mmCIF file of C-alpha atoms in Angstrom:
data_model
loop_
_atom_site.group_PDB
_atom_site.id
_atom_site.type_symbol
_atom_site.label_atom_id
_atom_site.label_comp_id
_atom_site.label_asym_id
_atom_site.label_seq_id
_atom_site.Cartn_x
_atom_site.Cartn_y
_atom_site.Cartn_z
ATOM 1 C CA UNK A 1 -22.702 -24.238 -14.728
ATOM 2 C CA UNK A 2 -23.223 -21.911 -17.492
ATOM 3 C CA UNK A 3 -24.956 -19.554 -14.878
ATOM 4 C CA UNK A 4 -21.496 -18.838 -13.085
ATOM 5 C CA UNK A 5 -19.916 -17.141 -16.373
ATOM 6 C CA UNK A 6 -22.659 -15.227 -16.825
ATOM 7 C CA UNK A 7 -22.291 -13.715 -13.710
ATOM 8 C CA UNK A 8 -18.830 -13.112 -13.531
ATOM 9 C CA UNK A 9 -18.893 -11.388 -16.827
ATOM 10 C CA UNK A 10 -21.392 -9.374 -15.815
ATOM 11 C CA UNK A 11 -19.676 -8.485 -12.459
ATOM 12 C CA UNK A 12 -16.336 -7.814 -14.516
ATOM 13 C CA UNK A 13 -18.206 -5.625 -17.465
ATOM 14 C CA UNK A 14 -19.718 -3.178 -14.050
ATOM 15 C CA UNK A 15 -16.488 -2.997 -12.375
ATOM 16 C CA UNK A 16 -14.162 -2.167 -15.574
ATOM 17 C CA UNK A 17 -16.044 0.474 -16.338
ATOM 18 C CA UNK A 18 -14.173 3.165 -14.186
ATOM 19 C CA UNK A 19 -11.022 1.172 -15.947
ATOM 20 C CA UNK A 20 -12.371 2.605 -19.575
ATOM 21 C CA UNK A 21 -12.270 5.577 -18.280
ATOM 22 C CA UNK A 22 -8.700 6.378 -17.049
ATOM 23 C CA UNK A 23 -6.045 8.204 -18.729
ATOM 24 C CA UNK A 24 -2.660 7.586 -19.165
ATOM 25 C CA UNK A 25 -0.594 7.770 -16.145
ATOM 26 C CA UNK A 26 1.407 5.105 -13.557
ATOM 27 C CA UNK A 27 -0.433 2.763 -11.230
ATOM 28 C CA UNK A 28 -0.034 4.196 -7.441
ATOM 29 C CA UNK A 29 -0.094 3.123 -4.047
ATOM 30 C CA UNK A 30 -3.329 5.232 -3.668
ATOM 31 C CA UNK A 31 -4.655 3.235 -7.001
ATOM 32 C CA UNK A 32 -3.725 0.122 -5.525
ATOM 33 C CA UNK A 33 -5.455 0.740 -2.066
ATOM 34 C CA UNK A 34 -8.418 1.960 -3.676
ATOM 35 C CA UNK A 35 -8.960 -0.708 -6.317
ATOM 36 C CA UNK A 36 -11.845 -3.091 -6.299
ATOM 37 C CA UNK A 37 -11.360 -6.376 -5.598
ATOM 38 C CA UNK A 38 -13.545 -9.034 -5.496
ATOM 39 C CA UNK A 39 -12.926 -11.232 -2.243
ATOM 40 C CA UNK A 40 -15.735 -13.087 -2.586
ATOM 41 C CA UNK A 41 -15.610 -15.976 -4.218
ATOM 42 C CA UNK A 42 -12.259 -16.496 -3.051
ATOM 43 C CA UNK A 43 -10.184 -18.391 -4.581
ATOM 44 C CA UNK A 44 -8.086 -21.304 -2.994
ATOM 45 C CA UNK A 45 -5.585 -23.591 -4.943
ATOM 46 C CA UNK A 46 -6.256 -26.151 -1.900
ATOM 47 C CA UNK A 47 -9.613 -26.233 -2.480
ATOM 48 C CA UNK A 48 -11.551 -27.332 -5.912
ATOM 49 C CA UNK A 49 -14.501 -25.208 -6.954
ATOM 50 C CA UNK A 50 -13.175 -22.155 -4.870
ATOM 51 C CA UNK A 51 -13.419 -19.998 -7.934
ATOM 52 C CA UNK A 52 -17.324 -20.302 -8.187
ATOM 53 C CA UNK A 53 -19.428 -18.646 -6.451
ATOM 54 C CA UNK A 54 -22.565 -20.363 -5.278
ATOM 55 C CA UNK A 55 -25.804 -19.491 -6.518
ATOM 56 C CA UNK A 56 -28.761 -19.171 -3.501
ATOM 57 C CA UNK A 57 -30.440 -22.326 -2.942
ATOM 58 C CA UNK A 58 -33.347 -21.568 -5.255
ATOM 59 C CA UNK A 59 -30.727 -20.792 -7.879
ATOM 60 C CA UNK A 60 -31.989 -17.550 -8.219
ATOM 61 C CA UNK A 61 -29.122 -15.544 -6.734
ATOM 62 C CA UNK A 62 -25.610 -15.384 -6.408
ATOM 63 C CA UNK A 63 -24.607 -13.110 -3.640
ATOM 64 C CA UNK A 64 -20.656 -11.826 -3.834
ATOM 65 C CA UNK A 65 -18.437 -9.141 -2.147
ATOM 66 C CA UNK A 66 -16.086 -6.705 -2.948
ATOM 67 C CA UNK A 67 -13.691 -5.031 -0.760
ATOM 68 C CA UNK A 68 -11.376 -1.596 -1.556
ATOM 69 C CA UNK A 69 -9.467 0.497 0.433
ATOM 70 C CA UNK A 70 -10.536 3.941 1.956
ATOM 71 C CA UNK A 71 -7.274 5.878 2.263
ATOM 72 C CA UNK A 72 -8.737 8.802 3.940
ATOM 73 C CA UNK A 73 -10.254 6.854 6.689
ATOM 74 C CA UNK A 74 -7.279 4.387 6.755
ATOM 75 C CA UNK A 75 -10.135 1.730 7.007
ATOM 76 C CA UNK A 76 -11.605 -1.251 4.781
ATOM 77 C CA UNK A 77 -15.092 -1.172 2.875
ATOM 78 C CA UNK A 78 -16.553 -4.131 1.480
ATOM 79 C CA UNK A 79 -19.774 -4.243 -0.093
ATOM 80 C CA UNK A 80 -22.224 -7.554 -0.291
ATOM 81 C CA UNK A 81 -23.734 -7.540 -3.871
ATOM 82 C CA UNK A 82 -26.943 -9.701 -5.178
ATOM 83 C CA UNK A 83 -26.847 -10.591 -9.015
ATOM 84 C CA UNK A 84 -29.818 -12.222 -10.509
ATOM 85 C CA UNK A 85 -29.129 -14.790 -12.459
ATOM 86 C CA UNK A 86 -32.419 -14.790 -14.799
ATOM 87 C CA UNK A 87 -31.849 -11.231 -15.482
ATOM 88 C CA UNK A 88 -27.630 -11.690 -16.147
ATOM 89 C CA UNK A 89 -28.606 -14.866 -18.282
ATOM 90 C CA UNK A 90 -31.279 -12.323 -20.429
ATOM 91 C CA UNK A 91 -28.731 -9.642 -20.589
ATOM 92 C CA UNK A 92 -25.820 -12.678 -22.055
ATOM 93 C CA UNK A 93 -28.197 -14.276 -24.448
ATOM 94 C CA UNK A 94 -29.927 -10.770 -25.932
ATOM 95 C CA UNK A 95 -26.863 -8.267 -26.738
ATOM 96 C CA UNK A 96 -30.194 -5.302 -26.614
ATOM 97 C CA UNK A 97 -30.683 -5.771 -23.071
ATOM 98 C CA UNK A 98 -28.325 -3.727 -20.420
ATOM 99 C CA UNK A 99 -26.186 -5.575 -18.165
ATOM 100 C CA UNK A 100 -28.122 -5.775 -14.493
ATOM 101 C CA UNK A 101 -26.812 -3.805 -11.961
ATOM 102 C CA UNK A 102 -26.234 -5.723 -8.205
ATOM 103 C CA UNK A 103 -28.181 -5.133 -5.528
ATOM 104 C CA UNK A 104 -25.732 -3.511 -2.638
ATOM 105 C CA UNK A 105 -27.287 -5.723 0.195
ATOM 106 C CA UNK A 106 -24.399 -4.560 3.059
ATOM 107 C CA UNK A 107 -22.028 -1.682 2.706
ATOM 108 C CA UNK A 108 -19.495 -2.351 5.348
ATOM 109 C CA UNK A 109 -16.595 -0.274 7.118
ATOM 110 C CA UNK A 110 -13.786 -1.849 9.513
ATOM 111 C CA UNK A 111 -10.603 -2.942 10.095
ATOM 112 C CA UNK A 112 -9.590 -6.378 9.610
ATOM 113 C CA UNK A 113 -7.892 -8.405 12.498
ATOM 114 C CA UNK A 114 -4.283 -6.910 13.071
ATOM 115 C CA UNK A 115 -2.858 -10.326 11.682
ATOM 116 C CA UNK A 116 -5.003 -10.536 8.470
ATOM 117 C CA UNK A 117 -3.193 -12.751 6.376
ATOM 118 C CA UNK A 118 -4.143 -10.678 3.465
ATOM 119 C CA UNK A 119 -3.345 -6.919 2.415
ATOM 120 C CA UNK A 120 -6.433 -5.330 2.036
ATOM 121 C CA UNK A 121 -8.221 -8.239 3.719
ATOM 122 C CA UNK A 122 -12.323 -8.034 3.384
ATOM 123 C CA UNK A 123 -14.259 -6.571 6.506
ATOM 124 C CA UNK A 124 -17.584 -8.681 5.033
ATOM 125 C CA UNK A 125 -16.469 -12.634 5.694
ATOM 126 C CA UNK A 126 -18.298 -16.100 5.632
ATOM 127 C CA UNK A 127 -21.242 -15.300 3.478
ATOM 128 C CA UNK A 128 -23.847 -17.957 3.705
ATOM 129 C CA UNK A 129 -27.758 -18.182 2.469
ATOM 130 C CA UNK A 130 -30.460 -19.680 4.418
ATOM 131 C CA UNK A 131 -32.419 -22.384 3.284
ATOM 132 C CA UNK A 132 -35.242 -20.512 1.717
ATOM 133 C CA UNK A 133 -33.010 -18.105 -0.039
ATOM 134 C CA UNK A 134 -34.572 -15.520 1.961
ATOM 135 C CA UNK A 135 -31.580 -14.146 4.432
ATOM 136 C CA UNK A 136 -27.879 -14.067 3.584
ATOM 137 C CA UNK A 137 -26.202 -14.157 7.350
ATOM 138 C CA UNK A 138 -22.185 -13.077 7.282
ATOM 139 C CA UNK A 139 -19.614 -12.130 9.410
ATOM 140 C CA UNK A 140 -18.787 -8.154 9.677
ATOM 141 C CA UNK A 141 -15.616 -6.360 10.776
ATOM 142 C CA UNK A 142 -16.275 -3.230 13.129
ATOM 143 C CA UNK A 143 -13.690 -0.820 13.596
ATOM 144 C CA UNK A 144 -11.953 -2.327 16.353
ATOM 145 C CA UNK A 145 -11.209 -5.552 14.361
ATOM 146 C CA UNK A 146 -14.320 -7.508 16.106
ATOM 147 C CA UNK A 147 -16.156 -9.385 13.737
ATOM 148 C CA UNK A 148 -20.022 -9.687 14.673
ATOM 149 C CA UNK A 149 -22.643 -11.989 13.336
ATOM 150 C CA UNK A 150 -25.550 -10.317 10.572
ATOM 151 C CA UNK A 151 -28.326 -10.786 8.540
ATOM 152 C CA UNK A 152 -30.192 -8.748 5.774
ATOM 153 C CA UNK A 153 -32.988 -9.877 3.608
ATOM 154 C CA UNK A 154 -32.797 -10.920 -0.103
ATOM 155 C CA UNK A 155 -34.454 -7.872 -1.034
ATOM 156 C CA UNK A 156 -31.692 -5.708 0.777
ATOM 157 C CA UNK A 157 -34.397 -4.585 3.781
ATOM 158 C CA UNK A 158 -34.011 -6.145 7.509
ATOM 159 C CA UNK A 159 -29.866 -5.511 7.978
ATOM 160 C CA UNK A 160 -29.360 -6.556 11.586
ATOM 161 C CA UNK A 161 -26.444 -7.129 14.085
ATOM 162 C CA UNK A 162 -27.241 -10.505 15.537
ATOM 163 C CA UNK A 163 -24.392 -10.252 18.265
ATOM 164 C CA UNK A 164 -22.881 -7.123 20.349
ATOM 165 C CA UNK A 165 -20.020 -5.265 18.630
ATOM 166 C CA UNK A 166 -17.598 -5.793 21.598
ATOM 167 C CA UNK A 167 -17.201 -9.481 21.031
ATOM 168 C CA UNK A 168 -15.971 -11.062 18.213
ATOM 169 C CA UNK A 169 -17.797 -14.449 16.073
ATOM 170 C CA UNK A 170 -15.047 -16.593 14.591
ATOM 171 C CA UNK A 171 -18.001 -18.895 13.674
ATOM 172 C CA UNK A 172 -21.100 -19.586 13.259
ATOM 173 C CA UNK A 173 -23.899 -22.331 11.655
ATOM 174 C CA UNK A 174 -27.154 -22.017 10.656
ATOM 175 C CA UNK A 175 -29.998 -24.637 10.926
ATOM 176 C CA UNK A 176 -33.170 -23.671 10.276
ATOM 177 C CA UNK A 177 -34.461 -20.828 12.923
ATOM 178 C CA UNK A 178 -31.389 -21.993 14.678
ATOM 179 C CA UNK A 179 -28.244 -19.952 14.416
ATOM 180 C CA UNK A 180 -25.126 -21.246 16.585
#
């Protein structure tokens, strides 16, 4: 899917562009737990097709998430981001137009689980659309290492906990109306 690279060069181009910017000096610990990472699509060598992220079902969309460090806090933020496509594919195909900016749907700061497999580990997990493209619902981290169940609109309006803060959602499906 030509789509995909679009994206992903776009998403690259807006987060080097602090890079461009730096001046000569070492790579820190406080560089390293700051840095941007994109944790969303993750990639799995287990599992073919990891590497793409997958558009919204109306192919309009492709929803992704960072994650960085906040050393001052000592906690994790990541951020769900909306690209849209059309406009990324305009921006590829006509070198005049400017590179779209995402759409920060979810700005989110936690703690991952104490046994987080991962350094840095994303406090925004298990993104998924709903059938009319309408809602993304994911998994959040609170600052007690509780992940709870949430929604937000398309057009970044209607963010909502869907379960209580002091229990934790390991899973969760949606069907419809019908979220499990």
């Amino acid at each position: 899917m030509h789509l995909a690279r679009y994206w992903a060069a776009t998403a690259l181009l807006w987060l080097a562009l602090p890079c461009a910017q730096a001046k000569d000096r070492k790579f820190t610990v406080k560089d390293d737990i700051s840095m941007v990472r994109f944790t969303l699509p993750r990639a799995d060598p287990n599992l073919p097709g990891s590497r793409v992220a997958k558009p919204s079902p109306d192919g309009r969309s492709i929803a992704i998430v960072t994650t960085q460090g906040l050393l001052s806090k000592d906690e994790i933020e990541s951020r769900l981001l909306l690209f849209n496509l059309n406009a990324i594919e305009r921006a590829a195909r006509h070198p005049g137009h400017a590179m779209p900016k995402p759409k920060v749907l979810a700005n989110i700061q936690g703690v991952p689980p104490p046994f987080a497999a991962v350094a840095h580990a994303a406090v925004i997990e298990d993104v998924r659309w709903s059938a009319d493209s309408s809602v993304i619902y994911f998994l959040a981290a609170n600052r007690q290492g509780n992940y709870r169940l949430c929604k937000v609109q398309r057009n970044g309006s209607g963010f909502a906990n869907l379960t209580p803060t002091d229990q934790n959602v390991n899973r969760f499906s949606v069907m419809g109306n019908i979220i499990v």
